[in-house]
GROMACS .gro file of C-alpha atoms in nm:
model
  365
    1MET     CA    1   3.330  -4.233  10.116
    2VAL     CA    2   3.238  -4.545  10.316
    3ASN     CA    3   2.882  -4.665  10.270
    4GLN     CA    4   2.692  -4.600  10.594
    5LEU     CA    5   2.554  -4.954  10.591
    6GLU     CA    6   2.892  -5.119  10.539
    7ILE     CA    7   2.999  -5.331  10.836
    8THR     CA    8   3.363  -5.239  10.893
    9ASP     CA    9   3.598  -5.359  11.166
   10GLN     CA   10   3.575  -5.013  11.321
   11ARG     CA   11   3.195  -5.031  11.332
   12LYS     CA   12   3.218  -5.372  11.499
   13GLU     CA   13   3.450  -5.229  11.764
   14ASN     CA   14   3.219  -4.933  11.816
   15ALA     CA   15   2.920  -5.165  11.847
   16GLU     CA   16   3.093  -5.375  12.112
   17ALA     CA   17   3.192  -5.062  12.305
   18GLU     CA   18   2.833  -4.935  12.291
   19ILE     CA   19   2.697  -5.267  12.417
   20ARG     CA   20   2.939  -5.270  12.711
   21GLU     CA   21   2.860  -4.908  12.797
   22ASN     CA   22   2.484  -4.966  12.802
   23THR     CA   23   2.477  -5.312  12.958
   24LYS     CA   24   2.349  -5.307  13.314
   25ARG     CA   25   2.391  -5.615  13.524
   26VAL     CA   26   2.054  -5.719  13.663
   27ASP     CA   27   2.063  -5.997  13.920
   28TYR     CA   28   1.749  -6.202  13.964
   29ASN     CA   29   1.614  -6.515  14.124
   30THR     CA   30   1.353  -6.756  13.992
   31LEU     CA   31   1.095  -6.867  14.247
   32GLU     CA   32   0.775  -7.068  14.242
   33TYR     CA   33   0.481  -6.974  14.463
   34PRO     CA   34   0.146  -7.150  14.496
   35ILE     CA   35  -0.146  -6.935  14.381
   36GLU     CA   36  -0.277  -6.930  14.739
   37VAL     CA   37   0.049  -6.770  14.859
   38ILE     CA   38   0.056  -6.516  14.574
   39VAL     CA   39  -0.297  -6.405  14.658
   40GLN     CA   40  -0.212  -6.380  15.027
   41LYS     CA   41   0.102  -6.175  14.962
   42TYR     CA   42  -0.106  -5.932  14.756
   43LEU     CA   43  -0.403  -5.898  14.990
   44ASP     CA   44  -0.237  -5.895  15.336
   45GLY     CA   45  -0.172  -5.531  15.426
   46LYS     CA   46  -0.313  -5.393  15.098
   47ASP     CA   47  -0.544  -5.141  15.269
   48GLU     CA   48  -0.247  -4.998  15.460
   49ASP     CA   49  -0.029  -5.003  15.146
   50GLU     CA   50   0.205  -5.247  15.317
   51ASN     CA   51   0.126  -5.562  15.120
   52GLU     CA   52   0.436  -5.759  15.027
   53LEU     CA   53   0.331  -5.794  14.662
   54PHE     CA   54   0.205  -5.461  14.527
   55ILE     CA   55   0.113  -5.284  14.205
   56PRO     CA   56   0.310  -4.962  14.135
   57ASP     CA   57   0.145  -4.642  14.015
   58TYR     CA   58   0.273  -4.676  13.658
   59GLN     CA   59   0.078  -4.998  13.603
   60ARG     CA   60  -0.262  -5.005  13.437
   61GLU     CA   61  -0.599  -5.068  13.598
   62MET     CA   62  -0.787  -5.396  13.550
   63ALA     CA   63  -0.819  -5.419  13.173
   64TRP     CA   64  -0.903  -5.780  13.092
   65ASP     CA   65  -1.269  -5.843  13.026
   66GLU     CA   66  -1.437  -6.148  13.182
   67ASP     CA   67  -1.386  -6.359  12.870
   68ARG     CA   68  -1.011  -6.300  12.891
   69GLN     CA   69  -1.009  -6.363  13.266
   70SER     CA   70  -1.209  -6.684  13.224
   71LYS     CA   71  -0.972  -6.810  12.956
   72PHE     CA   72  -0.676  -6.750  13.185
   73ILE     CA   73  -0.841  -6.944  13.471
   74GLU     CA   74  -0.920  -7.225  13.227
   75SER     CA   75  -0.551  -7.240  13.131
   76VAL     CA   76  -0.450  -7.265  13.497
   77ILE     CA   77  -0.700  -7.546  13.565
   78LEU     CA   78  -0.581  -7.734  13.256
   79GLY     CA   79  -0.219  -7.705  13.371
   80LEU     CA   80  -0.107  -7.514  13.063
   81PRO     CA   81   0.217  -7.312  13.077
   82ILE     CA   82   0.164  -6.969  13.235
   83PRO     CA   83   0.396  -6.677  13.149
   84TYR     CA   84   0.638  -6.575  13.422
   85ILE     CA   85   0.542  -6.293  13.655
   86PHE     CA   86   0.814  -6.028  13.690
   87VAL     CA   87   0.862  -5.852  14.025
   88ALA     CA   88   1.135  -5.643  14.184
   89ASP     CA   89   1.264  -5.641  14.542
   90ILE     CA   90   1.216  -5.284  14.662
   91SER     CA   91   1.426  -5.122  14.931
   92GLY     CA   92   1.356  -4.776  15.070
   93SER     CA   93   1.395  -4.570  15.384
   94GLU     CA   94   1.171  -4.826  15.555
   95ASP     CA   95   1.275  -5.160  15.412
   96LEU     CA   96   0.963  -5.377  15.417
   97ALA     CA   97   1.107  -5.625  15.164
   98ARG     CA   98   0.818  -5.548  14.931
   99LEU     CA   99   0.791  -5.688  14.579
  100GLU     CA  100   0.684  -5.448  14.303
  101ILE     CA  101   0.491  -5.617  14.021
  102ILE     CA  102   0.653  -5.524  13.689
  103ASP     CA  103   0.456  -5.758  13.466
  104GLY     CA  104   0.164  -5.980  13.564
  105THR     CA  105  -0.091  -5.750  13.728
  106GLN     CA  106  -0.378  -5.869  13.508
  107ARG     CA  107  -0.304  -6.233  13.593
  108ILE     CA  108  -0.277  -6.167  13.966
  109ARG     CA  109  -0.595  -5.958  13.975
  110THR     CA  110  -0.777  -6.233  13.785
  111LEU     CA  111  -0.664  -6.498  14.034
  112ILE     CA  112  -0.784  -6.283  14.324
  113ARG     CA  113  -1.122  -6.218  14.163
  114PHE     CA  114  -1.172  -6.588  14.097
  115ILE     CA  115  -1.072  -6.710  14.444
  116ASN     CA  116  -1.293  -6.441  14.601
  117ASN     CA  117  -1.592  -6.562  14.393
  118LYS     CA  118  -1.614  -6.231  14.202
  119LEU     CA  119  -1.551  -6.395  13.864
  120LYS     CA  120  -1.809  -6.623  13.703
  121LEU     CA  121  -1.648  -6.827  13.428
  122LYS     CA  122  -1.794  -6.774  13.081
  123ASN     CA  123  -1.740  -6.871  12.718
  124LEU     CA  124  -1.491  -7.147  12.803
  125GLU     CA  125  -1.405  -7.360  12.498
  126LYS     CA  126  -1.235  -7.663  12.654
  127LEU     CA  127  -1.407  -7.689  12.992
  128LYS     CA  128  -1.756  -7.596  12.879
  129THR     CA  129  -1.917  -7.760  13.184
  130LEU     CA  130  -1.752  -7.496  13.403
  131ASN     CA  131  -1.933  -7.207  13.231
  132GLY     CA  132  -2.127  -7.024  13.503
  133PHE     CA  133  -1.903  -7.159  13.783
  134THR     CA  134  -1.743  -6.943  14.050
  135PHE     CA  135  -1.455  -7.074  14.262
  136GLU     CA  136  -1.685  -7.194  14.540
  137ASN     CA  137  -1.880  -7.405  14.289
  138LEU     CA  138  -1.573  -7.620  14.222
  139PRO     CA  139  -1.549  -7.947  14.417
  140LEU     CA  140  -1.333  -7.904  14.730
  141PRO     CA  141  -1.046  -8.122  14.597
  142ARG     CA  142  -1.033  -7.908  14.280
  143GLN     CA  143  -1.031  -7.588  14.487
  144ARG     CA  144  -0.732  -7.715  14.685
  145ARG     CA  145  -0.543  -7.824  14.373
  146PHE     CA  146  -0.609  -7.485  14.212
  147LYS     CA  147  -0.477  -7.300  14.518
  148ARG     CA  148  -0.156  -7.499  14.529
  149THR     CA  149  -0.086  -7.468  14.156
  150SER     CA  150   0.255  -7.299  14.132
  151ILE     CA  151   0.339  -6.999  13.916
  152ARG     CA  152   0.697  -6.904  13.839
  153ILE     CA  153   0.813  -6.559  13.938
  154ILE     CA  154   1.127  -6.374  13.830
  155VAL     CA  155   1.244  -6.158  14.121
  156LEU     CA  156   1.487  -5.878  14.038
  157THR     CA  157   1.716  -5.814  14.332
  158LYS     CA  158   1.711  -5.484  14.520
  159GLU     CA  159   2.006  -5.362  14.310
  160ALA     CA  160   1.761  -5.305  14.020
  161ASP     CA  161   1.678  -4.933  14.043
  162GLU     CA  162   1.358  -4.763  13.925
  163GLU     CA  163   1.503  -4.687  13.583
  164ILE     CA  164   1.575  -5.056  13.523
  165ARG     CA  165   1.230  -5.160  13.645
  166ARG     CA  166   1.048  -4.911  13.423
  167ASP     CA  167   1.267  -4.997  13.126
  168LEU     CA  168   1.186  -5.365  13.173
  169PHE     CA  169   0.815  -5.286  13.198
  170GLN     CA  170   0.830  -5.087  12.876
  171ARG     CA  171   1.027  -5.354  12.690
  172ILE     CA  172   0.798  -5.637  12.800
  173ASN     CA  173   0.496  -5.443  12.677
  174SER     CA  174   0.642  -5.281  12.363
  175GLY     CA  175   0.450  -5.394  12.061
  176SER     CA  176   0.182  -5.547  12.277
  177LEU     CA  177  -0.178  -5.497  12.176
  178GLU     CA  178  -0.272  -5.482  12.541
  179LEU     CA  179  -0.104  -5.153  12.623
  180ASN     CA  180  -0.185  -4.834  12.439
  181GLU     CA  181   0.065  -4.553  12.390
  182MET     CA  182  -0.041  -4.357  12.699
  183GLU     CA  183  -0.006  -4.662  12.921
  184LYS     CA  184   0.346  -4.719  12.789
  185ARG     CA  185   0.436  -4.357  12.864
  186ARG     CA  186   0.310  -4.400  13.220
  187GLY     CA  187   0.540  -4.697  13.264
  188GLY     CA  188   0.843  -4.571  13.077
  189GLN     CA  189   0.860  -4.191  13.097
  190PRO     CA  190   0.817  -4.074  13.459
  191GLY     CA  191   0.879  -3.710  13.543
  192LYS     CA  192   0.732  -3.374  13.650
  193CYS     CA  193   0.528  -3.322  13.334
  194LEU     CA  194   0.374  -3.670  13.349
  195ASP     CA  195   0.290  -3.613  13.717
  196LEU     CA  196   0.108  -3.292  13.620
  197ILE     CA  197  -0.079  -3.471  13.339
  198GLU     CA  198  -0.189  -3.743  13.583
  199LYS     CA  199  -0.326  -3.484  13.825
  200LEU     CA  200  -0.504  -3.270  13.565
  201SER     CA  201  -0.657  -3.574  13.395
  202LYS     CA  202  -0.854  -3.640  13.714
  203GLU     CA  203  -0.988  -3.283  13.735
  204GLN     CA  204  -1.364  -3.327  13.749
  205ARG     CA  205  -1.439  -3.019  13.538
  206PHE     CA  206  -1.223  -3.161  13.261
  207LEU     CA  207  -1.385  -3.505  13.284
  208ASN     CA  208  -1.730  -3.346  13.273
  209LEU     CA  209  -1.630  -3.128  12.981
  210CYS     CA  210  -1.521  -3.425  12.769
  211SER     CA  211  -1.775  -3.677  12.896
  212PHE     CA  212  -1.536  -3.973  12.894
  213SER     CA  213  -1.685  -4.319  12.938
  214LYS     CA  214  -1.547  -4.554  13.205
  215THR     CA  215  -1.383  -4.762  12.932
  216GLU     CA  216  -1.207  -4.455  12.794
  217ILE     CA  217  -1.093  -4.353  13.141
  218ASP     CA  218  -0.954  -4.704  13.201
  219LYS     CA  219  -0.769  -4.679  12.869
  220ARG     CA  220  -0.618  -4.349  12.996
  221ASP     CA  221  -0.775  -4.135  12.724
  222PRO     CA  222  -0.801  -3.834  12.961
  223GLN     CA  223  -0.424  -3.843  13.014
  224GLU     CA  224  -0.364  -3.850  12.640
  225PHE     CA  225  -0.601  -3.557  12.584
  226VAL     CA  226  -0.413  -3.350  12.844
  227LEU     CA  227  -0.077  -3.444  12.692
  228ARG     CA  228  -0.199  -3.349  12.345
  229PHE     CA  229  -0.322  -3.015  12.481
  230PHE     CA  230   0.023  -2.924  12.615
  231ALA     CA  231   0.222  -3.070  12.324
  232PHE     CA  232   0.028  -2.880  12.058
  233LEU     CA  233  -0.002  -2.566  12.271
  234ASN     CA  234   0.371  -2.533  12.323
  235ASN     CA  235   0.505  -2.692  12.005
  236TYR     CA  236   0.236  -2.705  11.735
  237GLN     CA  237   0.436  -2.494  11.490
  238ASN     CA  238   0.708  -2.758  11.491
  239TYR     CA  239   0.472  -3.050  11.442
  240GLY     CA  240   0.567  -3.248  11.134
  241LEU     CA  241   0.895  -3.073  11.064
  242SER     CA  242   1.074  -3.408  11.102
  243ASP     CA  243   0.790  -3.603  10.946
  244ASN     CA  244   0.701  -3.729  11.291
  245LYS     CA  245   0.394  -3.935  11.356
  246VAL     CA  246   0.161  -3.809  11.626
  247HIS     CA  247   0.278  -4.049  11.895
  248GLN     CA  248   0.644  -3.977  11.822
  249PHE     CA  249   0.564  -3.607  11.848
  250LEU     CA  250   0.395  -3.662  12.185
  251ASP     CA  251   0.673  -3.889  12.313
  252GLU     CA  252   0.945  -3.638  12.228
  253TYR     CA  253   0.752  -3.353  12.387
  254LEU     CA  254   0.688  -3.548  12.708
  255LYS     CA  255   1.052  -3.655  12.734
  256GLN     CA  256   1.162  -3.292  12.701
  257GLU     CA  257   0.906  -3.144  12.941
  258ASN     CA  258   0.967  -3.407  13.211
  259LYS     CA  259   1.289  -3.215  13.273
  260SER     CA  260   1.107  -2.883  13.325
  261ASP     CA  261   1.151  -2.684  13.644
  262LEU     CA  262   0.863  -2.622  13.883
  263LEU     CA  263   0.808  -2.267  13.753
  264LYS     CA  264   0.730  -2.395  13.403
  265ILE     CA  265   0.506  -2.669  13.545
  266ASP     CA  266   0.310  -2.398  13.730
  267VAL     CA  267   0.266  -2.203  13.405
  268MET     CA  268   0.137  -2.515  13.230
  269ARG     CA  269  -0.108  -2.582  13.514
  270ASN     CA  270  -0.239  -2.224  13.499
  271ASP     CA  271  -0.285  -2.247  13.121
  272PHE     CA  272  -0.495  -2.560  13.163
  273TYR     CA  273  -0.721  -2.413  13.432
  274SER     CA  274  -0.764  -2.086  13.242
  275MET     CA  275  -0.871  -2.281  12.935
  276LEU     CA  276  -1.128  -2.479  13.135
  277GLU     CA  277  -1.275  -2.164  13.289
  278PHE     CA  278  -1.303  -1.989  12.953
  279ILE     CA  279  -1.476  -2.281  12.781
  280GLU     CA  280  -1.717  -2.331  13.071
  281LYS     CA  281  -1.809  -1.962  13.061
  282TYR     CA  282  -1.828  -1.888  12.691
  283CYS     CA  283  -1.918  -2.220  12.527
  284PRO     CA  284  -2.282  -2.276  12.633
  285ASN     CA  285  -2.337  -2.622  12.780
  286SER     CA  286  -1.988  -2.715  12.655
  287LEU     CA  287  -2.152  -2.857  12.344
  288HIS     CA  288  -1.855  -2.763  12.135
  289ILE     CA  289  -1.628  -3.000  12.323
  290TYR     CA  290  -1.843  -3.309  12.326
  291ARG     CA  291  -2.128  -3.410  12.098
  292LYS     CA  292  -2.468  -3.543  12.191
  293ILE     CA  293  -2.609  -3.834  11.989
  294LYS     CA  294  -2.965  -3.920  12.086
  295ASN     CA  295  -2.949  -3.925  12.466
  296LEU     CA  296  -2.582  -4.021  12.495
  297TYR     CA  297  -2.279  -3.794  12.523
  298GLU     CA  298  -1.967  -3.903  12.341
  299PRO     CA  299  -1.622  -3.741  12.360
  300THR     CA  300  -1.521  -3.519  12.074
  301THR     CA  301  -1.245  -3.620  11.837
  302ARG     CA  302  -0.888  -3.552  11.944
  303ILE     CA  303  -0.847  -3.317  11.648
  304LYS     CA  304  -1.142  -3.102  11.750
  305PHE     CA  305  -1.045  -3.106  12.116
  306GLU     CA  306  -0.690  -2.984  12.064
  307SER     CA  307  -0.797  -2.726  11.803
  308ILE     CA  308  -1.043  -2.563  12.045
  309THR     CA  309  -0.845  -2.589  12.367
  310VAL     CA  310  -0.513  -2.482  12.216
  311GLY     CA  311  -0.673  -2.202  12.012
  312VAL     CA  312  -0.848  -2.072  12.325
  313THR     CA  313  -0.526  -2.077  12.528
  314LEU     CA  314  -0.325  -1.901  12.258
  315ALA     CA  315  -0.590  -1.628  12.250
  316LEU     CA  316  -0.580  -1.595  12.629
  317ARG     CA  317  -0.202  -1.560  12.620
  318GLN     CA  318  -0.252  -1.248  12.408
  319ASN     CA  319  -0.548  -1.117  12.606
  320GLN     CA  320  -0.599  -1.256  12.957
  321THR     CA  321  -0.929  -1.067  13.000
  322LEU     CA  322  -1.066  -1.177  12.665
  323ILE     CA  323  -1.445  -1.162  12.625
  324PRO     CA  324  -1.535  -1.305  12.284
  325LYS     CA  325  -1.804  -1.137  12.078
  326SER     CA  326  -1.928  -1.482  11.980
  327THR     CA  327  -1.823  -1.845  11.968
  328SER     CA  328  -2.069  -1.933  11.693
  329PHE     CA  329  -1.777  -1.987  11.454
  330LEU     CA  330  -1.729  -2.326  11.625
  331ASP     CA  331  -2.050  -2.434  11.451
  332SER     CA  332  -1.943  -2.299  11.114
  333GLU     CA  333  -1.895  -2.518  10.809
  334GLU     CA  334  -1.537  -2.394  10.781
  335PHE     CA  335  -1.447  -2.516  11.131
  336LYS     CA  336  -1.628  -2.846  11.075
  337LYS     CA  337  -1.424  -2.894  10.758
  338LEU     CA  338  -1.099  -2.816  10.941
  339THR     CA  339  -1.172  -3.060  11.222
  340LYS     CA  340  -1.368  -3.343  11.064
  341SER     CA  341  -1.261  -3.687  11.187
  342ASN     CA  342  -1.060  -3.765  10.875
  343ALA     CA  343  -0.899  -3.422  10.860
  344SER     CA  344  -0.535  -3.411  10.760
  345ILE     CA  345  -0.271  -3.407  11.033
  346SER     CA  346  -0.012  -3.236  10.814
  347GLN     CA  347   0.176  -2.947  10.967
  348ASN     CA  348  -0.014  -2.686  10.763
  349LYS     CA  349  -0.354  -2.826  10.858
  350VAL     CA  350  -0.264  -2.848  11.227
  351ILE     CA  351  -0.149  -2.486  11.228
  352SER     CA  352  -0.452  -2.372  11.027
  353ARG     CA  353  -0.720  -2.511  11.257
  354ILE     CA  354  -0.550  -2.406  11.582
  355GLU     CA  355  -0.485  -2.052  11.461
  356TYR     CA  356  -0.836  -2.033  11.313
  357VAL     CA  357  -0.982  -2.064  11.664
  358ARG     CA  358  -0.728  -1.821  11.807
  359ASP     CA  359  -0.789  -1.556  11.542
  360GLN     CA  360  -1.168  -1.586  11.555
  361LEU     CA  361  -1.163  -1.529  11.931
  362LEU     CA  362  -0.929  -1.231  11.899
  363GLY     CA  363  -1.130  -1.083  11.613
  364ASN     CA  364  -0.839  -1.108  11.371
  365SER     CA  365  -1.027  -1.292  11.098
   0.00000   0.00000   0.00000
């Protein structure tokens, strides 16, 4: 028997064939634009969604804090090398020759904030005299030199389809500390299920229920909570069978459900809304979903959230008109032990805490 790791001539031939099969020719051009032009291309027509340079829906919101933004502006002023910005020439039914930003949104947004005097430089290490400056505080000659500083842009030609653009986005950001797992999914796994998650994550009742902070919303925590709800609801008994980590489990589920038909998507939507209605009605003040510390509300742990929401939905699937005798078990020591922040995420523990909630609600304990 040939060792699986042995590099044989046949394996070399198979590797070359695989490379050729998966290689996609991507034509591109390298351009240089002055900062002033980049800002103009982004702002002109933005309100009408006709700006030449635009940010697609799979990109993240402004995530850099002002220290990070200030450091970037300092680098530009010092003439240090700036990473390329990646864009793609988009053609559609109405060809407006628009350029979709694949990588570089944080840099472009920072440039716009600075030129529009919305960024006050802070904590600079090299140009300490500029701390507290906005763009208009710079001497006029320095303003002009800043505006005509060129940044290199890689422009994928219009032959690069959406799959290529999203794949490039995901590859550029893989392993990056700047993008969390949910942001990578948004960029790399589009589909019907992700569209549903996006919509439900903005449901005000859900946001109120979990009391997310603005920072958590910007990090796309609501989207991850919704994804976890569906993944564990529809597949919790298979969690861990392949020794998957949580994010692998979620990725595989999302990839599968993105292919779902509209009927299944409707069922998922109804499950989510039924769960919200039940918790609002039978969990007084929703205190079992988020915790109050002093005068501040903080979101519950992911473990507790999915245990309650999935357990509730499983109970409702067995009895749509369920009226629980009590939900006091959610305050019990047993439930706290099952869902404490360092609780095990082994398959048995996941099943135990979800089915504990289901059985308590159905009176099967």
